[in-house]
Structures are given as C-alpha cells and as structure tokens.
Amino acid sequence: MDFTSLNLCQPLLDALDEIGYVTPTPIQAQAIPDLIEGRDMLGCAQTGTGKTAAFALPILDAMAENPRAGSRRIRALMLCPTRELASQIHDNIEQYARHLDIRSMVMFGGVSQRPQVNNLRRGVDILVATPGRLLDLISQGYVDLSHVQFLVLDEADRMLDMGFIRDIRKILTQIPKKRQSLLFSATIPHSIVELSRGMLYDPVRVSITPESTTVEAIEQSLMFVMKGDKRGLLTYIIEEERPEKVLVFSRTKHGCNRIVKQLGQDGIEALAIHGNKSQGAREKALRRFRRGTLQVLVATHQPRHQSGSTQRA
Ligand code: AMP
C-alpha cells in the first residue's frame, strides 16, 4: 500500500513524496480512511508510530477540500500535554501543508504571550496548543474557537496525568458540538473512557501496540539481588563492564536523586532527569548524555509506561 491509495489530495501527496514518506505506517493505514469519512476516533497509539500524520493528514485534506470563505479562523484545534510535543506536531503540519494555503501556529506556556497573540491576530487555521496557555488566552479574549470543526486530543492520558482535565473540559465548552473529534492516548484507562464518552460520537477505535518493545541490539539479563545489594551491584557493573552510556530507571524522583548521589559517592558521575528538574537542567543532561560527556543518566519511568511491560534496572 502507498499513500496514493488513501485518497489524499495531490498537494499533500506531493509533500509526502518530498519528505520521503512512501508507505503509510499501520496506524496511518488504519486511521486515515475512516477519518477522511469524517468519523470520530479513539486511537490507542504511542509516539513513534506515525500517529501525527495519521490525524493531521485527513484534517489537512478536509480543510483543503473546503477552503475557507473569508478571513482565517481557527478550524482545527490540537491539544497536547507539553511544549515539545506541541512544537513537534506543528513542525510536522508545516511540512505536510507546505503546498496548501493553511497556516498553523503553536501555543504553549512558559514563554511571553505577546508573539502568540500577534500570531493569532494575523489569522490561523490550525492551532496546536497546551491546555493551560490556551485557556489563559481564551479568558483574555484573544482566542475564538467558535469555528472549530476538528478537535484532536493527543497523548490524552498524559494530559490527564498532568492534571489538565479541568482545563480541557473548559476548552470543550468553547468549541461547537458539531465537529469531528479525535482522541489519541498511549493507554486507555477508565478516565480516558469517561472523557471520550463526553467528547466522541460513535468513534472508530484503532489500536497500535508496538510489536516489540525491546530493541534487538540490546542484550538483556536479569539479576536477582537483595534490596541492600542493588547499589553495590550497579556500581560494580558500571566499573567492570565500562559501558559507554548507561541509562538507569527508577520508579520515583526521590529514588533517582538517591542513585545519583550514591553513584557520585562511588566516584561515578551521573545526572537525573525527572519532573522536578527544570527544563534547562533536563535538556543539559540529555545533551551531555548524547555527546558522550556524561556516562550515566538516571530517569523516572513515565507514569503511562507503568501499566505496560517495563524493564527495571
Ligand atoms: P510520530 O509517531 O507521529 O511522532 O512519528 C514518528 C516519526 O515517524 C516522525 O519522525 C515522522 O516524521 C515519521 N513518519 C511518520 N509517518 C511516516 C511514514 N509513513 N513514513 C516514514 N516516516 C514516517
């Protein structure tokens, strides 16, 4: 199967061709035909499966088929939990829409609102936003969602984990009831089912679970140790095996900090990344890890991964 069999308009096919997408990923092959038909969707898929294109392409296609009459108004709203994800979705949309007269913008908190307000004033067709800043700008009267026809909630479980449910419910009151709604989530706990009941109409369900969650190149071993021996074992493995890069997972932020401290006492430099660390500190640690100037990175599990299969170091 290739993208031409998915009934997407030519400007989108040209863009995909230029970007180098040849074959739709499984979630794209499953989701795009139903979304083009206008169905609501509950999608269970993780980042890395190609889900952004799965929801963005049919929406862009529908918007291209029904060009705006008059000035630009927000016709598609995509909500997601973090600024990184919002920027990523926005970047993808800009790529896919490169031959279309469709303007997308990204909005998130933690930065000055003025450029975002100016951007809104220039007119936007697709808004990709994190819930907090969006609600803030709605309450200041800068955002009009009364023409939204397409709504996407991406990484919905993470948004709920981060406490965005109230913001989301308030935002939903600003959007017309007659719309196409899509909800994507890596896991479908009861809270997501509840949210989807109030938000989706007769949704198609698609589910993509990665075939293999482990990378073939990783050799795995399991060691049974007493709790009190874990620290010594970790130091021993790092000193004996001398691995270039070590990623250690801990269940809690406190546990992460403790491991970093203990490794430090054993003469091994490590840094922690978790939710209590500033964005700057997290990025710096990741950068050093990537460059190879930091051997050990200690991280918490994402809450959404805890219900699935996890590997503990
Ligand atoms: P996502 O799950 O949406 O974050 O996508 C994961 C990565 O796969 C991104 O870098 C996309 O650009 C890329 N991607 C998505 N769909 C395709 C495709 N059909 N062919 C090749 N790459 C793709």
CSV table of C-alpha atoms and ligand atoms in Angstrom, one decimal:
chain,number,residue,atom,x,y,z
A,1,MET,CA,0.0,0.0,0.0
A,2,ASP,CA,1.2,3.5,-0.7
A,3,PHE,CA,-0.2,7.0,0.1
A,4,THR,CA,-1.8,7.4,-3.3
A,5,SER,CA,-4.4,4.7,-2.4
A,6,LEU,CA,-5.5,6.7,0.7
A,7,ASN,CA,-7.4,9.3,-1.4
A,8,LEU,CA,-5.4,12.3,-0.1
A,9,CYS,CA,-5.3,15.4,-2.3
A,10,GLN,CA,-2.4,16.0,-4.6
A,11,PRO,CA,-0.7,18.8,-2.7
A,12,LEU,CA,-0.5,16.5,0.3
A,13,LEU,CA,0.8,13.6,-1.8
A,14,ASP,CA,3.5,15.9,-3.3
A,15,ALA,CA,4.6,17.0,0.2
A,16,LEU,CA,4.8,13.4,1.5
A,17,ASP,CA,6.8,12.5,-1.6
A,18,GLU,CA,9.2,15.3,-1.0
A,19,ILE,CA,9.5,14.5,2.7
A,20,GLY,CA,10.2,10.9,1.8
A,21,TYR,CA,7.2,9.1,3.2
A,22,VAL,CA,6.4,6.2,0.9
A,23,THR,CA,4.4,3.6,2.8
A,24,PRO,CA,1.8,4.6,5.4
A,25,THR,CA,2.6,3.2,8.9
A,26,PRO,CA,0.0,0.8,10.3
A,27,ILE,CA,-1.8,3.5,12.3
A,28,GLN,CA,-2.0,5.7,9.2
A,29,ALA,CA,-3.3,2.9,7.1
A,30,GLN,CA,-6.0,2.1,9.7
A,31,ALA,CA,-7.0,5.6,10.7
A,32,ILE,CA,-6.8,7.7,7.5
A,33,PRO,CA,-9.7,6.2,5.6
A,34,ASP,CA,-12.2,6.5,8.5
A,35,LEU,CA,-11.0,10.0,9.3
A,36,ILE,CA,-11.5,11.1,5.7
A,37,GLU,CA,-15.0,9.7,6.0
A,38,GLY,CA,-15.5,12.2,8.9
A,39,ARG,CA,-15.7,9.6,11.7
A,40,ASP,CA,-14.7,10.4,15.3
A,41,MET,CA,-11.8,8.3,16.6
A,42,LEU,CA,-10.4,6.8,19.8
A,43,GLY,CA,-6.8,5.8,19.0
A,44,CYS,CA,-4.5,3.8,21.2
A,45,ALA,CA,-1.0,4.6,19.9
A,46,GLN,CA,2.3,5.8,21.2
A,47,THR,CA,4.6,8.4,19.8
A,48,GLY,CA,6.8,6.9,17.2
A,49,THR,CA,4.0,5.0,15.4
A,50,GLY,CA,3.4,7.9,12.9
A,51,LYS,CA,0.2,9.0,14.7
A,52,THR,CA,0.8,12.7,14.0
A,53,ALA,CA,0.4,12.2,10.3
A,54,ALA,CA,-2.5,9.8,10.9
A,55,PHE,CA,-4.6,12.6,12.4
A,56,ALA,CA,-3.0,15.6,10.6
A,57,LEU,CA,-3.3,14.4,7.0
A,58,PRO,CA,-7.0,13.7,6.9
A,59,ILE,CA,-7.7,17.0,8.7
A,60,LEU,CA,-5.5,18.9,6.2
A,61,ASP,CA,-7.2,17.1,3.4
A,62,ALA,CA,-10.6,18.1,4.6
A,63,MET,CA,-9.5,21.7,5.1
A,64,ALA,CA,-8.0,21.8,1.6
A,65,GLU,CA,-11.2,20.3,0.1
A,66,ASN,CA,-13.3,23.0,1.8
A,67,PRO,CA,-11.2,26.2,1.5
A,68,ARG,CA,-12.0,29.0,3.9
A,69,ALA,CA,-14.5,31.6,2.9
A,70,GLY,CA,-13.2,35.0,4.0
A,71,SER,CA,-10.6,35.6,6.8
A,72,ARG,CA,-8.7,32.8,8.5
A,73,ARG,CA,-10.4,31.4,11.6
A,74,ILE,CA,-9.2,28.5,13.8
A,75,ARG,CA,-10.8,25.5,12.2
A,76,ALA,CA,-8.7,22.8,13.8
A,77,LEU,CA,-7.6,22.6,17.4
A,78,MET,CA,-5.0,20.1,18.5
A,79,LEU,CA,-4.3,19.8,22.3
A,80,CYS,CA,-1.3,18.1,23.7
A,81,PRO,CA,0.5,18.0,27.1
A,82,THR,CA,3.9,19.5,26.5
A,83,ARG,CA,5.6,22.3,24.6
A,84,GLU,CA,7.9,19.7,23.0
A,85,LEU,CA,5.1,17.7,21.6
A,86,ALA,CA,3.2,20.8,20.5
A,87,SER,CA,6.2,22.1,18.6
A,88,GLN,CA,6.7,18.7,17.0
A,89,ILE,CA,3.1,18.4,15.8
A,90,HIS,CA,3.3,22.0,14.5
A,91,ASP,CA,6.5,21.3,12.7
A,92,ASN,CA,5.0,18.2,11.1
A,93,ILE,CA,1.9,20.1,10.0
A,94,GLU,CA,4.0,22.8,8.4
A,95,GLN,CA,5.8,20.1,6.4
A,96,TYR,CA,2.7,18.3,5.3
A,97,ALA,CA,0.9,21.6,4.4
A,98,ARG,CA,3.8,23.2,2.5
A,99,HIS,CA,1.7,23.2,-0.7
A,100,LEU,CA,-1.5,24.3,0.9
A,101,ASP,CA,-2.8,27.7,1.9
A,102,ILE,CA,-3.2,26.7,5.5
A,103,ARG,CA,-1.5,28.4,8.4
A,104,SER,CA,-0.7,26.6,11.6
A,105,MET,CA,0.6,28.0,14.9
A,106,VAL,CA,1.9,26.6,18.2
A,107,MET,CA,1.0,28.0,21.6
A,108,PHE,CA,2.4,26.9,25.0
A,109,GLY,CA,3.1,28.4,28.4
A,110,GLY,CA,6.4,29.4,30.0
A,111,VAL,CA,7.2,32.0,27.3
A,112,SER,CA,5.9,35.5,26.6
A,113,GLN,CA,2.4,35.5,25.3
A,114,ARG,CA,2.9,38.6,23.0
A,115,PRO,CA,4.3,36.8,19.9
A,116,GLN,CA,1.5,34.3,20.3
A,117,VAL,CA,-1.2,37.0,20.5
A,118,ASN,CA,0.3,38.7,17.4
A,119,ASN,CA,0.4,35.5,15.6
A,120,LEU,CA,-3.3,34.9,16.4
A,121,ARG,CA,-4.2,38.4,15.1
A,122,ARG,CA,-2.6,37.6,11.8
A,123,GLY,CA,-5.1,34.7,11.4
A,124,VAL,CA,-4.6,31.0,11.9
A,125,ASP,CA,-6.3,27.9,10.5
A,126,ILE,CA,-4.8,25.2,12.8
A,127,LEU,CA,-3.9,25.9,16.4
A,128,VAL,CA,-1.6,23.4,18.3
A,129,ALA,CA,-1.7,24.2,22.0
A,130,THR,CA,-1.1,23.1,25.5
A,131,PRO,CA,-4.3,23.5,27.6
A,132,GLY,CA,-3.0,25.9,30.2
A,133,ARG,CA,-1.8,28.7,27.9
A,134,LEU,CA,-4.8,28.3,25.6
A,135,LEU,CA,-7.3,28.7,28.4
A,136,ASP,CA,-5.3,31.7,29.6
A,137,LEU,CA,-5.5,33.4,26.2
A,138,ILE,CA,-9.2,32.4,25.8
A,139,SER,CA,-10.0,34.1,29.1
A,140,GLN,CA,-8.2,37.2,27.9
A,141,GLY,CA,-10.4,37.2,24.8
A,142,TYR,CA,-7.6,36.5,22.3
A,143,VAL,CA,-8.8,33.2,21.0
A,144,ASP,CA,-12.1,32.4,19.2
A,145,LEU,CA,-12.8,28.7,19.0
A,146,SER,CA,-16.4,29.1,17.7
A,147,HIS,CA,-15.4,27.9,14.2
A,148,VAL,CA,-13.5,24.8,15.2
A,149,GLN,CA,-14.5,21.8,13.0
A,150,PHE,CA,-11.7,19.4,14.0
A,151,LEU,CA,-10.6,18.7,17.5
A,152,VAL,CA,-7.6,16.4,18.4
A,153,LEU,CA,-6.5,15.4,21.9
A,154,ASP,CA,-3.1,13.9,21.6
A,155,GLU,CA,-1.4,12.0,24.4
A,156,ALA,CA,-4.6,12.4,26.4
A,157,ASP,CA,-3.6,10.0,29.2
A,158,ARG,CA,-0.6,12.2,29.8
A,159,MET,CA,-2.7,15.4,29.8
A,160,LEU,CA,-4.9,13.8,32.5
A,161,ASP,CA,-1.8,12.7,34.5
A,162,MET,CA,-0.6,16.2,34.4
A,163,GLY,CA,-3.9,17.5,35.8
A,164,PHE,CA,-5.2,19.2,32.7
A,165,ILE,CA,-8.7,17.6,32.8
A,166,ARG,CA,-10.5,20.8,34.1
A,167,ASP,CA,-8.8,23.0,31.5
A,168,ILE,CA,-9.8,20.5,28.8
A,169,ARG,CA,-13.4,20.5,29.9
A,170,LYS,CA,-13.5,24.3,30.0
A,171,ILE,CA,-11.9,24.4,26.5
A,172,LEU,CA,-14.5,21.9,25.2
A,173,THR,CA,-17.3,24.3,26.2
A,174,GLN,CA,-15.9,26.9,23.7
A,175,ILE,CA,-16.0,24.5,20.7
A,176,PRO,CA,-19.1,23.8,18.6
A,177,LYS,CA,-20.7,20.5,19.3
A,178,LYS,CA,-20.8,19.7,15.6
A,179,ARG,CA,-17.3,18.8,14.8
A,180,GLN,CA,-15.0,15.8,14.2
A,181,SER,CA,-13.2,14.7,17.3
A,182,LEU,CA,-10.1,12.5,17.7
A,183,LEU,CA,-8.6,11.3,20.9
A,184,PHE,CA,-5.2,9.6,21.0
A,185,SER,CA,-3.7,8.0,24.0
A,186,ALA,CA,-0.9,5.6,24.8
A,187,THR,CA,-3.1,3.8,27.3
A,188,ILE,CA,-6.9,3.7,27.7
A,189,PRO,CA,-7.6,3.8,31.5
A,190,HIS,CA,-11.1,4.4,32.8
A,191,SER,CA,-10.6,8.2,33.0
A,192,ILE,CA,-9.9,8.2,29.2
A,193,VAL,CA,-13.0,6.2,28.5
A,194,GLU,CA,-15.0,8.7,30.6
A,195,LEU,CA,-13.5,11.7,28.8
A,196,SER,CA,-14.1,10.0,25.4
A,197,ARG,CA,-17.8,9.4,26.2
A,198,GLY,CA,-18.4,13.0,26.6
A,199,MET,CA,-16.3,14.0,23.6
A,200,LEU,CA,-16.6,11.5,20.9
A,201,TYR,CA,-19.6,10.5,18.8
A,202,ASP,CA,-19.7,6.8,17.8
A,203,PRO,CA,-16.0,6.6,17.5
A,204,VAL,CA,-14.0,4.2,15.4
A,205,ARG,CA,-11.4,2.5,17.6
A,206,VAL,CA,-7.9,1.9,16.4
A,207,SER,CA,-5.1,0.4,18.4
A,208,ILE,CA,-1.5,0.0,17.6
A,209,THR,CA,0.7,-1.7,20.0
A,210,PRO,CA,4.4,-1.8,19.1
A,211,GLU,CA,5.2,-5.4,18.0
A,212,SER,CA,8.4,-5.5,20.0
A,213,THR,CA,9.1,-3.0,22.8
A,214,THR,CA,12.8,-4.0,23.0
A,215,VAL,CA,15.5,-3.1,20.6
A,216,GLU,CA,17.0,-6.2,19.0
A,217,ALA,CA,20.5,-4.9,19.6
A,218,ILE,CA,20.0,-4.8,23.4
A,219,GLU,CA,21.2,-7.9,25.2
A,220,GLN,CA,19.1,-8.3,28.3
A,221,SER,CA,19.8,-10.0,31.6
A,222,LEU,CA,18.0,-10.2,34.8
A,223,MET,CA,19.8,-10.3,38.2
A,224,PHE,CA,18.1,-11.2,41.4
A,225,VAL,CA,19.6,-9.2,44.3
A,226,MET,CA,18.6,-8.2,47.8
A,227,LYS,CA,17.5,-4.6,48.1
A,228,GLY,CA,20.5,-3.7,50.1
A,229,ASP,CA,22.9,-5.0,47.4
A,230,LYS,CA,21.4,-3.1,44.5
A,231,ARG,CA,23.6,-0.1,44.9
A,232,GLY,CA,26.8,-2.1,45.1
A,233,LEU,CA,25.8,-4.2,42.1
A,234,LEU,CA,25.1,-1.1,39.9
A,235,THR,CA,28.5,0.4,40.7
A,236,TYR,CA,30.2,-3.0,40.1
A,237,ILE,CA,28.5,-3.4,36.7
A,238,ILE,CA,29.4,0.1,35.6
A,239,GLU,CA,33.1,-0.3,36.8
A,240,GLU,CA,33.5,-3.8,35.4
A,241,GLU,CA,31.7,-3.5,32.1
A,242,ARG,CA,32.7,0.1,31.5
A,243,PRO,CA,29.7,0.7,29.2
A,244,GLU,CA,29.8,3.9,27.2
A,245,LYS,CA,26.3,5.0,28.1
A,246,VAL,CA,24.2,3.8,31.0
A,247,LEU,CA,20.5,4.6,31.4
A,248,VAL,CA,19.1,3.8,34.8
A,249,PHE,CA,15.4,3.9,35.6
A,250,SER,CA,13.9,4.5,39.0
A,251,ARG,CA,10.3,4.4,39.9
A,252,THR,CA,10.4,7.7,41.8
A,253,LYS,CA,12.1,11.1,41.5
A,254,HIS,CA,13.4,10.6,45.0
A,255,GLY,CA,14.9,7.3,44.0
A,256,CYS,CA,16.6,9.0,41.0
A,257,ASN,CA,18.2,11.6,43.2
A,258,ARG,CA,19.4,8.9,45.6
A,259,ILE,CA,21.0,6.8,42.9
A,260,VAL,CA,22.8,9.9,41.5
A,261,LYS,CA,24.1,10.7,45.0
A,262,GLN,CA,25.2,7.2,45.7
A,263,LEU,CA,27.0,6.8,42.3
A,264,GLY,CA,28.7,10.1,43.0
A,265,GLN,CA,30.0,8.8,46.3
A,266,ASP,CA,31.3,5.8,44.4
A,267,GLY,CA,33.2,8.1,42.1
A,268,ILE,CA,30.8,7.8,39.1
A,269,GLU,CA,29.3,11.0,37.7
A,270,ALA,CA,25.5,10.7,37.0
A,271,LEU,CA,22.7,13.2,36.4
A,272,ALA,CA,19.0,12.8,37.0
A,273,ILE,CA,16.1,13.8,34.7
A,274,HIS,CA,12.6,13.9,36.1
A,275,GLY,CA,9.7,16.2,36.5
A,276,ASN,CA,11.2,18.2,39.4
A,277,LYS,CA,14.2,19.2,37.3
A,278,SER,CA,13.9,22.4,35.3
A,279,GLN,CA,13.6,22.2,31.5
A,280,GLY,CA,17.1,23.7,31.2
A,281,ALA,CA,18.6,21.1,33.5
A,282,ARG,CA,16.9,18.2,31.7
A,283,GLU,CA,18.0,19.4,28.3
A,284,LYS,CA,21.6,20.0,29.5
A,285,ALA,CA,21.7,16.4,31.0
A,286,LEU,CA,20.3,14.9,27.8
A,287,ARG,CA,22.7,16.9,25.6
A,288,ARG,CA,25.7,15.8,27.6
A,289,PHE,CA,24.5,12.2,27.6
A,290,ARG,CA,24.1,12.4,23.8
A,291,ARG,CA,27.5,13.9,23.3
A,292,GLY,CA,29.1,11.2,25.5
A,293,THR,CA,30.4,13.6,28.2
A,294,LEU,CA,28.1,12.1,30.7
A,295,GLN,CA,28.1,8.3,31.2
A,296,VAL,CA,25.1,7.7,33.4
A,297,LEU,CA,21.7,9.2,33.2
A,298,VAL,CA,19.1,8.3,35.8
A,299,ALA,CA,15.4,8.8,34.9
A,300,THR,CA,12.0,8.1,36.2
A,301,HIS,CA,9.5,6.0,34.3
A,302,GLN,CA,6.8,7.9,32.6
A,303,PRO,CA,3.6,7.1,34.5
A,304,ARG,CA,1.9,5.9,31.3
A,305,HIS,CA,4.6,3.2,31.0
A,306,GLN,CA,3.9,1.7,34.4
A,307,SER,CA,0.9,-0.2,33.3
A,308,GLY,CA,2.6,-1.8,30.4
A,309,SER,CA,5.7,-4.0,30.3
A,310,THR,CA,8.6,-2.3,31.9
A,311,GLN,CA,12.2,-3.2,32.4
A,312,ARG,CA,13.8,-2.2,35.7
A,313,ALA,CA,17.4,-1.7,36.2
B,1,AMP,P1,5.0,10.3,15.3
B,1,AMP,O1,4.6,9.0,15.9
B,1,AMP,O2,3.9,11.0,14.7
B,1,AMP,O3,5.8,11.1,16.3
B,1,AMP,O4,6.1,9.9,14.1
B,1,AMP,C1,7.3,9.3,14.3
B,1,AMP,C2,8.3,9.6,13.2
B,1,AMP,O5,8.0,8.8,12.0
B,1,AMP,C3,8.3,11.0,12.8
B,1,AMP,O6,9.7,11.4,12.6
B,1,AMP,C4,7.7,11.1,11.4
B,1,AMP,O7,8.2,12.1,10.6
B,1,AMP,C5,8.0,9.7,10.9
B,1,AMP,N1,6.9,9.1,10.0
B,1,AMP,C6,5.6,9.2,10.2
B,1,AMP,N2,4.9,8.6,9.2
B,1,AMP,C7,5.8,8.1,8.3
B,1,AMP,C8,5.8,7.4,7.1
B,1,AMP,N3,4.6,7.0,6.6
B,1,AMP,N4,7.0,7.0,6.5
B,1,AMP,C9,8.1,7.4,7.1
B,1,AMP,N5,8.3,8.1,8.2
B,1,AMP,C10,7.1,8.5,8.8
